[in-house]
Short mmCIF file of C-alpha atoms in Angstrom, two decimals:
data_model
loop_
_atom_site.label_atom_id
_atom_site.label_comp_id
_atom_site.label_asym_id
_atom_site.label_seq_id
_atom_site.Cartn_x
_atom_site.Cartn_y
_atom_site.Cartn_z
CA UNK A 1 3.73 -13.67 27.40
CA UNK A 2 3.52 -9.90 27.80
CA UNK A 3 3.15 -7.14 25.24
CA UNK A 4 6.36 -5.15 24.80
CA UNK A 5 6.68 -1.40 24.36
CA UNK A 6 6.18 -1.96 20.65
CA UNK A 7 2.82 -2.79 19.14
CA UNK A 8 2.66 -6.27 17.68
CA UNK A 9 5.77 -7.43 19.54
CA UNK A 10 5.62 -9.54 22.70
CA UNK A 11 8.18 -10.57 25.25
CA UNK A 12 8.80 -13.31 27.76
CA UNK A 13 11.51 -13.32 30.39
CA UNK A 14 13.32 -16.66 30.67
CA UNK A 15 15.81 -16.69 33.59
CA UNK A 16 18.09 -13.72 32.86
CA UNK A 17 17.18 -13.39 29.20
CA UNK A 18 14.37 -11.62 27.43
CA UNK A 19 12.82 -13.38 24.47
CA UNK A 20 10.81 -11.64 21.77
CA UNK A 21 7.79 -12.95 19.88
CA UNK A 22 5.36 -11.92 17.18
CA UNK A 23 1.87 -13.27 16.53
CA UNK A 24 1.95 -15.82 13.73
CA UNK A 25 0.08 -14.57 10.69
CA UNK A 26 -0.05 -18.16 9.42
CA UNK A 27 -0.69 -20.33 12.49
CA UNK A 28 0.92 -23.74 12.43
CA UNK A 29 3.62 -22.75 9.95
CA UNK A 30 7.24 -22.06 10.79
CA UNK A 31 9.47 -19.92 8.63
CA UNK A 32 12.92 -20.86 9.88
CA UNK A 33 12.57 -23.54 12.56
CA UNK A 34 11.62 -20.99 15.21
CA UNK A 35 9.76 -22.03 18.36
CA UNK A 36 5.98 -21.73 18.30
CA UNK A 37 4.18 -20.92 21.57
CA UNK A 38 0.43 -21.07 22.07
CA UNK A 39 -1.15 -18.77 24.65
CA UNK A 40 -4.52 -17.09 25.04
CA UNK A 41 -5.76 -18.73 21.87
CA UNK A 42 -2.98 -17.05 19.86
CA UNK A 43 0.15 -18.59 18.35
CA UNK A 44 3.42 -16.74 18.86
CA UNK A 45 6.65 -17.16 16.88
CA UNK A 46 9.92 -16.79 18.74
CA UNK A 47 12.13 -14.07 17.25
CA UNK A 48 15.83 -14.92 17.19
CA UNK A 49 18.05 -11.83 17.74
CA UNK A 50 21.06 -13.68 16.32
CA UNK A 51 19.30 -14.02 12.99
CA UNK A 52 17.40 -10.75 13.02
CA UNK A 53 19.03 -7.38 13.45
CA UNK A 54 15.74 -5.69 14.24
CA UNK A 55 15.18 -8.05 17.18
CA UNK A 56 18.76 -7.49 18.30
CA UNK A 57 18.28 -3.73 18.34
CA UNK A 58 15.10 -4.06 20.40
CA UNK A 59 16.88 -6.23 22.95
CA UNK A 60 19.72 -3.70 23.03
CA UNK A 61 17.26 -1.03 24.08
CA UNK A 62 16.56 1.00 20.95
CA UNK A 63 14.14 3.80 21.88
CA UNK A 64 11.86 3.39 18.86
CA UNK A 65 11.54 1.15 15.86
CA UNK A 66 8.89 3.30 14.16
CA UNK A 67 6.77 0.48 12.73
CA UNK A 68 3.00 0.97 12.95
CA UNK A 69 0.48 -1.79 12.38
CA UNK A 70 -0.94 -0.05 9.31
CA UNK A 71 2.44 0.57 7.70
CA UNK A 72 3.37 -0.21 4.11
CA UNK A 73 7.00 -1.23 4.27
CA UNK A 74 9.79 -1.46 1.72
CA UNK A 75 12.20 -4.15 2.89
CA UNK A 76 15.53 -4.08 1.07
CA UNK A 77 17.61 -7.23 1.48
CA UNK A 78 14.90 -9.60 2.71
CA UNK A 79 17.01 -12.69 1.95
CA UNK A 80 14.98 -15.83 2.71
CA UNK A 81 12.50 -13.86 4.82
CA UNK A 82 13.63 -14.41 8.43
CA UNK A 83 13.22 -10.87 9.76
CA UNK A 84 10.75 -10.05 7.00
CA UNK A 85 8.31 -12.65 8.30
CA UNK A 86 8.27 -11.00 11.72
CA UNK A 87 7.67 -7.59 10.17
CA UNK A 88 4.86 -9.25 8.22
CA UNK A 89 3.46 -10.58 11.52
CA UNK A 90 3.59 -7.08 13.04
CA UNK A 91 1.70 -5.30 10.25
CA UNK A 92 -0.58 -8.32 9.80
CA UNK A 93 -3.77 -7.64 7.82
CA UNK A 94 -3.59 -3.86 8.01
CA UNK A 95 -0.17 -3.29 6.47
CA UNK A 96 1.95 -4.59 3.61
CA UNK A 97 5.59 -5.52 2.95
CA UNK A 98 7.40 -5.22 -0.38
CA UNK A 99 10.25 -7.73 0.11
CA UNK A 100 13.21 -7.19 -2.16
CA UNK A 101 16.41 -9.14 -2.75
CA UNK A 102 18.87 -9.61 -5.57
CA UNK A 103 19.74 -13.30 -5.40
CA UNK A 104 17.38 -15.75 -7.17
CA UNK A 105 18.20 -18.51 -4.72
CA UNK A 106 16.91 -16.62 -1.71
CA UNK A 107 14.02 -14.95 -3.53
CA UNK A 108 12.83 -18.42 -4.40
CA UNK A 109 12.40 -19.10 -0.67
CA UNK A 110 10.77 -15.70 -0.34
CA UNK A 111 8.28 -16.56 -3.08
CA UNK A 112 7.23 -19.71 -1.23
CA UNK A 113 6.83 -17.63 1.92
CA UNK A 114 4.66 -15.10 0.09
CA UNK A 115 2.30 -17.82 -1.13
CA UNK A 116 1.20 -18.19 2.50
CA UNK A 117 1.56 -14.58 3.54
CA UNK A 118 -0.67 -12.39 1.42
CA UNK A 119 0.61 -9.20 3.08
CA UNK A 120 4.05 -9.69 1.50
CA UNK A 121 5.13 -9.39 -2.16
CA UNK A 122 8.49 -10.78 -3.36
CA UNK A 123 10.56 -8.71 -5.78
CA UNK A 124 13.73 -9.95 -7.48
CA UNK A 125 15.59 -6.71 -8.13
CA UNK A 126 18.71 -4.71 -7.33
CA UNK A 127 18.10 -2.16 -4.58
CA UNK A 128 20.77 0.02 -6.18
CA UNK A 129 18.47 0.55 -9.19
CA UNK A 130 15.19 1.72 -7.62
CA UNK A 131 13.82 3.01 -10.94
CA UNK A 132 13.66 -0.63 -12.06
CA UNK A 133 11.02 -1.51 -9.51
CA UNK A 134 9.20 1.80 -9.04
CA UNK A 135 6.39 0.41 -11.22
CA UNK A 136 5.95 -2.54 -8.86
CA UNK A 137 5.47 -0.77 -5.54
CA UNK A 138 3.65 2.12 -3.93
CA UNK A 139 5.01 4.92 -1.80
CA UNK A 140 5.82 3.48 1.61
CA UNK A 141 5.50 4.49 5.27
CA UNK A 142 8.73 2.76 6.28
CA UNK A 143 11.99 1.60 4.73
CA UNK A 144 14.01 -1.25 6.25
CA UNK A 145 17.41 -2.05 4.82
CA UNK A 146 19.83 -4.87 5.57
CA UNK A 147 22.19 -5.10 2.62
CA UNK A 148 25.89 -5.95 2.80
CA UNK A 149 27.28 -3.70 0.05
CA UNK A 150 30.02 -1.14 -0.03
CA UNK A 151 27.61 1.63 -1.07
CA UNK A 152 24.80 0.59 1.28
CA UNK A 153 24.38 4.15 2.64
CA UNK A 154 23.88 5.57 -0.87
CA UNK A 155 21.39 2.81 -1.73
CA UNK A 156 19.47 3.57 1.46
CA UNK A 157 19.27 7.30 0.77
CA UNK A 158 18.25 6.76 -2.87
CA UNK A 159 15.37 4.52 -1.87
CA UNK A 160 14.25 6.82 0.94
CA UNK A 161 14.27 9.76 -1.44
CA UNK A 162 12.16 8.01 -4.05
CA UNK A 163 9.75 5.97 -1.97
CA UNK A 164 9.60 6.99 1.69
CA UNK A 165 6.75 9.32 2.66
CA UNK A 166 7.59 12.66 4.28
CA UNK A 167 8.06 12.10 8.00
CA UNK A 168 8.43 8.36 7.51
CA UNK A 169 10.84 6.24 9.50
CA UNK A 170 13.72 4.27 8.00
CA UNK A 171 15.93 1.62 9.57
CA UNK A 172 19.35 0.63 8.26
CA UNK A 173 21.63 -2.13 9.54
CA UNK A 174 25.24 -1.25 8.71
CA UNK A 175 27.97 -3.86 8.49
CA UNK A 176 31.33 -2.09 8.86
CA UNK A 177 33.27 -4.84 7.09
CA UNK A 178 31.14 -4.58 3.93
CA UNK A 179 31.95 -0.91 3.57
CA UNK A 180 35.65 -1.01 4.33
CA UNK A 181 37.40 -3.95 5.87
CA UNK A 182 40.59 -2.04 6.58
CA UNK A 183 39.05 0.80 8.59
CA UNK A 184 38.10 0.62 12.25
CA UNK A 185 34.35 0.02 12.56
CA UNK A 186 33.88 3.16 14.66
CA UNK A 187 35.36 5.21 11.82
CA UNK A 188 33.10 3.56 9.25
CA UNK A 189 30.01 4.19 11.40
CA UNK A 190 30.99 7.84 11.85
CA UNK A 191 31.23 8.25 8.09
CA UNK A 192 27.88 6.54 7.53
CA UNK A 193 26.27 8.71 10.18
CA UNK A 194 27.55 11.84 8.44
CA UNK A 195 26.16 10.64 5.09
CA UNK A 196 22.76 9.84 6.58
CA UNK A 197 22.52 13.11 8.48
CA UNK A 198 22.74 15.10 5.25
CA UNK A 199 19.25 13.94 4.28
CA UNK A 200 17.65 12.28 7.27
CA UNK A 201 17.27 12.90 10.98
CA UNK A 202 18.89 10.16 13.05
CA UNK A 203 16.48 9.29 15.85
CA UNK A 204 18.52 6.54 17.48
CA UNK A 205 21.40 4.17 16.80
CA UNK A 206 22.59 0.98 18.45
CA UNK A 207 25.50 -1.37 18.40
CA UNK A 208 23.95 -4.81 18.15
CA UNK A 209 26.73 -6.75 19.82
CA UNK A 210 26.80 -9.48 21.01
CA UNK A 211 24.18 -10.65 18.50
CA UNK A 212 26.27 -9.39 15.56
CA UNK A 213 29.78 -7.99 15.74
CA UNK A 214 30.86 -4.75 14.04
CA UNK A 215 27.27 -3.94 13.13
CA UNK A 216 25.38 -0.78 13.91
CA UNK A 217 21.75 0.07 13.28
CA UNK A 218 20.37 3.55 12.65
CA UNK A 219 16.73 4.55 13.00
CA UNK A 220 16.15 7.62 10.85
CA UNK A 221 13.28 9.89 9.94
CA UNK A 222 12.69 11.68 6.66
CA UNK A 223 12.21 15.40 7.12
CA UNK B 1 -2.19 15.60 -16.55
CA UNK B 2 -0.05 12.52 -16.14
CA UNK B 3 -0.19 8.96 -17.33
CA UNK B 4 1.51 6.33 -15.23
CA UNK B 5 1.83 2.64 -16.02
CA UNK B 6 2.64 0.09 -13.37
CA UNK B 7 1.94 -3.58 -12.74
CA UNK B 8 -1.62 -2.74 -11.69
CA UNK B 9 -2.42 -1.07 -14.98
CA UNK B 10 -2.41 2.36 -16.62
CA UNK B 11 -3.60 5.37 -14.65
CA UNK B 12 -4.31 9.03 -15.32
CA UNK B 13 -3.45 11.64 -12.69
CA UNK B 14 -4.35 15.32 -12.64
CA UNK B 15 -1.85 18.09 -11.99
CA UNK B 16 -2.47 17.81 -8.26
CA UNK B 17 -1.58 14.12 -8.48
CA UNK B 18 -5.08 12.92 -7.75
CA UNK B 19 -6.01 9.65 -9.39
CA UNK B 20 -8.50 10.38 -12.18
CA UNK B 21 -9.02 7.05 -13.85
CA UNK B 22 -7.66 3.65 -14.71
CA UNK B 23 -7.88 2.13 -18.16
CA UNK B 24 -6.15 0.78 -21.23
CA UNK B 25 -3.19 2.90 -22.25
CA UNK B 26 -4.48 3.63 -25.79
CA UNK B 27 -7.94 4.56 -24.57
CA UNK B 28 -6.57 6.90 -21.93
CA UNK B 29 -4.42 8.71 -24.48
CA UNK B 30 -7.46 9.11 -26.73
CA UNK B 31 -9.65 10.37 -23.94
CA UNK B 32 -7.17 12.85 -22.42
CA UNK B 33 -4.98 15.24 -24.36
CA UNK B 34 -1.35 15.77 -23.64
CA UNK B 35 -0.67 13.09 -21.08
CA UNK B 36 2.89 13.27 -19.76
CA UNK B 37 4.88 10.68 -17.93
CA UNK B 38 5.77 11.82 -14.43
CA UNK B 39 9.26 13.15 -13.66
CA UNK B 40 11.13 11.87 -10.62
CA UNK B 41 9.54 14.46 -8.32
CA UNK B 42 6.12 13.80 -9.79
CA UNK B 43 6.65 10.05 -9.46
CA UNK B 44 7.02 10.49 -5.71
CA UNK B 45 3.57 12.07 -5.53
CA UNK B 46 2.00 9.58 -7.92
CA UNK B 47 3.18 6.57 -5.93
CA UNK B 48 1.33 7.90 -2.90
CA UNK B 49 -1.96 7.13 -4.60
CA UNK B 50 -1.12 3.44 -4.59
CA UNK B 51 -0.42 3.23 -0.87
CA UNK B 52 -3.92 1.97 -0.15
CA UNK B 53 -5.30 -1.23 1.30
CA UNK B 54 -7.48 -1.87 -1.77
CA UNK B 55 -4.35 -2.37 -3.89
CA UNK B 56 -2.58 -4.80 -1.56
CA UNK B 57 -3.95 -8.02 -3.02
CA UNK B 58 -3.10 -7.02 -6.54
CA UNK B 59 0.41 -5.89 -5.55
CA UNK B 60 0.84 -9.27 -3.92
CA UNK B 61 -0.47 -11.39 -6.78
CA UNK B 62 1.12 -9.49 -9.67
CA UNK B 63 4.55 -9.25 -8.00
CA UNK B 64 4.44 -12.93 -7.10
CA UNK B 65 3.74 -13.88 -10.72
CA UNK B 66 6.47 -11.63 -12.10
CA UNK B 67 9.00 -12.83 -9.52
CA UNK B 68 8.27 -16.49 -10.14
CA UNK B 69 8.89 -15.99 -13.85
CA UNK B 70 12.10 -14.06 -13.14
CA UNK B 71 13.41 -16.84 -10.91
CA UNK B 72 12.61 -19.44 -13.55
CA UNK B 73 14.52 -17.48 -16.17
CA UNK B 74 17.47 -16.78 -13.89
CA UNK B 75 18.76 -20.35 -14.19
CA UNK B 76 21.57 -19.83 -16.64
CA UNK B 77 24.44 -22.07 -17.65
CA UNK B 78 26.86 -20.86 -15.03
CA UNK B 79 24.51 -21.93 -12.26
CA UNK B 80 24.88 -25.53 -13.40
CA UNK B 81 28.65 -25.10 -13.56
CA UNK B 82 28.70 -23.88 -9.99
CA UNK B 83 26.49 -26.69 -8.72
CA UNK B 84 28.66 -29.28 -10.45
CA UNK B 85 31.99 -27.99 -9.15
CA UNK B 86 30.51 -27.71 -5.65
CA UNK B 87 29.47 -31.33 -5.92
CA UNK B 88 32.89 -32.39 -7.20
CA UNK B 89 34.56 -30.64 -4.27
CA UNK B 90 32.19 -32.38 -1.86
CA UNK B 91 32.77 -35.78 -3.48
CA UNK B 92 36.49 -35.17 -3.08
CA UNK B 93 36.09 -34.47 0.63
CA UNK B 94 33.94 -37.55 1.08
CA UNK B 95 36.44 -39.70 -0.81
CA UNK B 96 39.28 -38.42 1.39
CA UNK B 97 37.41 -39.57 4.45
CA UNK B 98 36.46 -42.91 2.92
CA UNK B 99 40.00 -43.62 1.79
CA UNK B 100 41.28 -42.88 5.31
CA UNK B 101 38.73 -45.32 6.69
CA UNK B 102 39.65 -47.94 4.13
CA UNK B 103 43.38 -47.68 4.74
CA UNK B 104 43.05 -47.89 8.53
CA UNK B 105 40.59 -50.74 8.36
CA UNK B 106 42.48 -52.76 5.76
CA UNK B 107 45.78 -52.32 7.57
CA UNK B 108 44.40 -54.41 10.42
CA UNK B 109 44.26 -57.20 7.86
CA UNK B 110 47.19 -56.56 5.52
CA UNK B 111 49.37 -53.58 6.50
CA UNK B 112 52.35 -54.60 4.40
CA UNK B 113 50.43 -54.36 1.15
CA UNK B 114 48.76 -51.10 2.09
CA UNK B 115 52.13 -49.52 2.82
CA UNK B 116 53.58 -50.76 -0.45
CA UNK B 117 51.18 -48.83 -2.64
CA UNK B 118 50.57 -45.09 -2.43
CA UNK B 119 48.05 -44.68 -5.27
CA UNK B 120 44.66 -44.84 -3.55
CA UNK B 121 42.66 -45.71 -6.64
CA UNK B 122 44.77 -48.73 -7.56
CA UNK B 123 44.92 -49.78 -3.92
CA UNK B 124 41.11 -49.87 -3.68
CA UNK B 125 40.84 -51.79 -6.95
CA UNK B 126 43.50 -54.39 -6.15
CA UNK B 127 42.30 -55.35 -2.70
CA UNK B 128 38.91 -56.19 -4.19
CA UNK B 129 40.20 -58.16 -7.15
CA UNK B 130 43.08 -60.05 -5.55
CA UNK B 131 43.45 -62.09 -2.38
CA UNK B 132 45.73 -61.27 0.53
CA UNK B 133 47.95 -64.18 -0.40
CA UNK B 134 48.28 -63.03 -4.03
CA UNK B 135 49.04 -59.45 -3.02
CA UNK B 136 51.67 -60.38 -0.48
CA UNK B 137 53.32 -62.66 -3.03
CA UNK B 138 53.40 -59.81 -5.55
CA UNK B 139 55.25 -57.51 -3.18
CA UNK B 140 57.58 -60.28 -2.12
CA UNK B 141 56.55 -60.27 1.53
CA UNK B 142 57.13 -63.23 3.81
CA UNK B 143 53.62 -64.35 4.64
CA UNK B 144 54.60 -66.14 7.81
CA UNK B 145 55.97 -62.97 9.40
CA UNK B 146 53.32 -60.40 8.58
CA UNK B 147 51.53 -58.25 11.15
CA UNK B 148 48.14 -58.58 9.46
CA UNK B 149 45.38 -60.34 11.39
CA UNK B 150 43.60 -63.42 10.15
CA UNK B 151 40.05 -62.26 9.56
CA UNK B 152 36.96 -64.27 8.67
CA UNK B 153 35.50 -64.06 5.18
CA UNK B 154 32.68 -61.93 6.52
CA UNK B 155 35.07 -59.43 8.06
CA UNK B 156 37.15 -59.20 4.90
CA UNK B 157 34.00 -58.83 2.79
CA UNK B 158 32.97 -55.84 4.88
CA UNK B 159 36.28 -54.14 4.07
CA UNK B 160 35.98 -55.08 0.41
CA UNK B 161 32.48 -53.62 0.39
CA UNK B 162 33.87 -50.24 1.39
CA UNK B 163 36.57 -50.55 -1.26
CA UNK B 164 33.93 -51.29 -3.91
CA UNK B 165 31.85 -48.24 -2.92
CA UNK B 166 34.96 -46.08 -2.86
CA UNK B 167 35.81 -47.21 -6.39
CA UNK B 168 32.32 -46.27 -7.47
CA UNK B 169 32.76 -42.85 -5.88
CA UNK B 170 36.08 -42.35 -7.68
CA UNK B 171 34.43 -43.22 -10.99
CA UNK B 172 31.50 -40.94 -10.06
CA UNK B 173 33.92 -38.06 -9.54
CA UNK B 174 35.47 -38.63 -12.96
CA UNK B 175 32.01 -38.71 -14.58
CA UNK B 176 31.07 -35.41 -12.94
CA UNK B 177 34.35 -33.88 -14.11
CA UNK B 178 33.64 -35.03 -17.66
CA UNK B 179 30.13 -33.56 -17.50
CA UNK B 180 31.61 -30.33 -16.14
CA UNK B 181 34.03 -30.28 -19.07
CA UNK B 182 31.22 -30.57 -21.62
CA UNK B 183 29.24 -27.90 -19.79
CA UNK B 184 32.15 -25.50 -19.73
CA UNK B 185 33.10 -26.07 -23.36
CA UNK B 186 29.59 -24.93 -24.22
CA UNK B 187 29.33 -22.00 -21.79
CA UNK B 188 32.88 -20.69 -21.53
CA UNK B 189 35.24 -22.19 -24.11
CA UNK B 190 37.72 -19.33 -23.79
CA UNK B 191 38.06 -19.65 -20.03
CA UNK B 192 38.48 -23.40 -20.21
CA UNK B 193 41.28 -22.94 -22.74
CA UNK B 194 43.12 -20.60 -20.36
CA UNK B 195 42.59 -22.43 -17.09
CA UNK B 196 41.39 -25.95 -17.71
CA UNK B 197 38.12 -27.30 -16.34
CA UNK B 198 38.69 -27.34 -12.58
CA UNK B 199 40.40 -24.00 -12.04
CA UNK B 200 37.98 -22.28 -14.41
CA UNK B 201 34.94 -23.72 -12.65
CA UNK B 202 36.36 -22.84 -9.23
CA UNK B 203 36.89 -19.26 -10.37
CA UNK B 204 33.30 -18.95 -11.53
CA UNK B 205 32.15 -20.53 -8.26
CA UNK B 206 34.31 -18.13 -6.27
CA UNK B 207 33.05 -15.10 -8.15
CA UNK B 208 29.45 -16.27 -7.73
CA UNK B 209 28.56 -16.14 -11.41
CA UNK B 210 30.16 -15.71 -14.82
CA UNK B 211 28.83 -12.17 -14.93
CA UNK B 212 30.54 -11.29 -11.64
CA UNK B 213 33.78 -12.77 -12.92
CA UNK B 214 33.68 -10.46 -15.95
CA UNK B 215 33.13 -7.47 -13.66
CA UNK B 216 36.28 -8.17 -11.67
CA UNK B 217 39.60 -6.50 -12.48
CA UNK B 218 42.37 -8.89 -13.47
CA UNK B 219 44.12 -8.24 -10.17
CA UNK B 220 41.13 -9.65 -8.30
CA UNK B 221 41.02 -12.70 -10.57
CA UNK B 222 44.70 -13.23 -9.89
CA UNK B 223 44.01 -13.44 -6.17
CA UNK B 224 40.77 -15.39 -6.12
CA UNK B 225 41.29 -17.94 -3.36
CA UNK B 226 43.96 -15.93 -1.53
CA UNK B 227 41.58 -13.75 0.46
CA UNK B 228 43.09 -14.55 3.84
CA UNK B 229 46.56 -13.50 2.68
CA UNK B 230 45.17 -10.49 0.83
CA UNK B 231 43.31 -9.00 3.78
CA UNK B 232 46.25 -9.73 6.05
CA UNK B 233 48.40 -7.75 3.63
CA UNK B 234 45.84 -4.92 3.51
CA UNK B 235 45.43 -4.74 7.27
CA UNK B 236 48.92 -5.42 8.60
CA UNK B 237 51.19 -4.59 5.68
CA UNK B 238 52.46 -8.17 5.35
CA UNK B 239 53.71 -9.06 1.87
CA UNK B 240 51.07 -9.32 -0.84
CA UNK B 241 50.03 -12.73 -2.18
CA UNK B 242 50.96 -13.64 -5.77
CA UNK B 243 48.09 -16.02 -6.56
CA UNK B 244 45.19 -17.97 -5.12
CA UNK B 245 43.46 -20.61 -7.22
CA UNK B 246 45.99 -19.92 -10.00
CA UNK B 247 48.67 -21.53 -7.88
CA UNK B 248 47.45 -24.87 -9.24
CA UNK B 249 47.78 -23.78 -12.88
CA UNK B 250 50.08 -26.07 -14.93
CA UNK B 251 51.99 -23.08 -16.31
CA UNK B 252 52.97 -22.00 -12.81
CA UNK B 253 54.36 -25.40 -11.93
CA UNK B 254 56.46 -25.44 -15.09
CA UNK B 255 58.38 -22.22 -14.55
CA UNK B 256 60.87 -20.96 -11.99
CA UNK B 257 59.73 -19.45 -8.68
CA UNK B 258 61.10 -16.04 -9.57
CA UNK B 259 58.63 -15.83 -12.47
CA UNK B 260 55.53 -16.97 -10.59
CA UNK B 261 54.25 -13.50 -9.83
CA UNK B 262 54.59 -12.24 -13.40
CA UNK B 263 53.04 -15.41 -14.80
CA UNK B 264 50.09 -15.26 -12.43
CA UNK B 265 49.46 -11.66 -13.45
CA UNK B 266 49.72 -12.46 -17.17
CA UNK B 267 47.36 -15.41 -16.81
CA UNK B 268 44.86 -13.34 -14.86
CA UNK B 269 44.88 -10.67 -17.58
CA UNK B 270 44.03 -13.22 -20.26
CA UNK B 271 41.47 -14.96 -18.09
CA UNK B 272 39.77 -11.62 -17.55
CA UNK B 273 39.60 -11.14 -21.31
CA UNK B 274 38.45 -14.71 -21.88
CA UNK B 275 35.62 -14.40 -19.37
CA UNK B 276 34.31 -11.27 -21.09
CA UNK B 277 34.40 -12.95 -24.49
CA UNK B 278 32.54 -15.94 -23.07
CA UNK B 279 29.93 -13.86 -21.23
CA UNK B 280 29.13 -11.80 -24.31
CA UNK B 281 29.31 -14.91 -26.51
CA UNK B 282 32.11 -13.70 -28.75
CA UNK B 283 34.28 -15.83 -30.96
CA UNK B 284 36.80 -18.33 -29.74
CA UNK B 285 40.30 -16.93 -29.35
CA UNK B 286 41.29 -18.84 -26.23
CA UNK B 287 44.04 -20.69 -28.03
CA UNK B 288 45.62 -17.42 -29.20
CA UNK B 289 45.44 -15.99 -25.69
CA UNK B 290 47.01 -19.07 -24.19
CA UNK B 291 49.83 -19.00 -26.72
CA UNK B 292 50.54 -15.34 -25.92
CA UNK B 293 51.11 -16.17 -22.27
CA UNK B 294 53.04 -19.35 -22.91
CA UNK B 295 55.36 -17.65 -25.39
CA UNK B 296 56.30 -15.11 -22.73
CA UNK B 297 57.45 -17.69 -20.25
CA UNK B 298 58.32 -20.95 -21.98
#
């Protein structure tokens, strides 16, 4: 197990593949049936790139992810907490994650997860209405968004405007089909890029094939 | 000076957005004159004050409590409708598989009788209640020239056991459908009048919730269930579909093919209305709506 370029993230090369890991904040407990590996007195959780777009972008060579160990993070679209749990591992006891999703069924799973992980707070709310949860969070160092909605770019910019600190990083996973199923993905991504560039600086972007098809991630920075 | 209330309490900020004090809202207003609530730009600055490690535990605990309560209260009637119709669809799939098993298995023993009866429910009942000899006599088959094997009592009992369980499953399905009917009469009487129990429940399931169904235009409701054909039409220009789930509607089967499209559209319009009335708990006019559509076509 070797540390990767990113703090809090570790890697192991198995044959021709690279596997990513984070240090388990709650040793002994799995979040989604991931593999647990013990080494050097620490327990590592295997990070599946097929289920986590952040892991997929790292494996596809993204230059930065922008997450620091002390970061307070707003996570929009946490679902049942798969990727969220790894972000929680990375910021560990120094940082914090506000985990938001709209569907009660998945937030229920998230609530169970947050019982164990005290650096995560579950919020059942609509990311498109940020004023409805502005009394439940603080300003944040980082925004992560993975929401399959037609207006996902607008939702992202709204939340960054209201909550992201100046100079803070923001990561958005864009699903072309959610925005417009009839357009070619490359066209959709171009349009999203143009929308994002009006307010944010795009630091890097990646196609995350083969882990997800017709998906692109953008790492942005607030001016 | 600003006053800001969040889940951690009430706080006073000065004009440079520095945190001055925390306290009870009334007390703070008494102590400081002219406290304003922050504007959107001011809110951005105010929230910075809460990005501190000392607040993490409280943000965690308070949000967890609020969220748990919200999840508890999110269980509304349509969630039960969706669970029930999902279950009914699953029971149906299971029964299809079981009936296939039963037919194949029984036909080793008495193929002539199995082929004589197409109704699965009666088939499963009869082979349990009557003997092979009785059944063959009833269909007038010559017992000496049948292709069915002679099986031991144990072997026949094993087949009958499956038949008994299948009967129970068929009854179970009916019971769930009855329960679904009662549920829907309570939650969405207008929809059920327009579509009947199964189609109505499948529409709510497809939409994800009753609320989502009310937010859909009638054209979407018309095509719920025809997504494959719809996207094919949108992407390749193939002809547009006329209906999805509505294909099963009794009105559609009663009228000529040339009217199907118009009827599906008319039904969808009324269903859209009905769903809104049901969601906002208005009065029952489902029967009037249904009559309006039926009068147009029948």
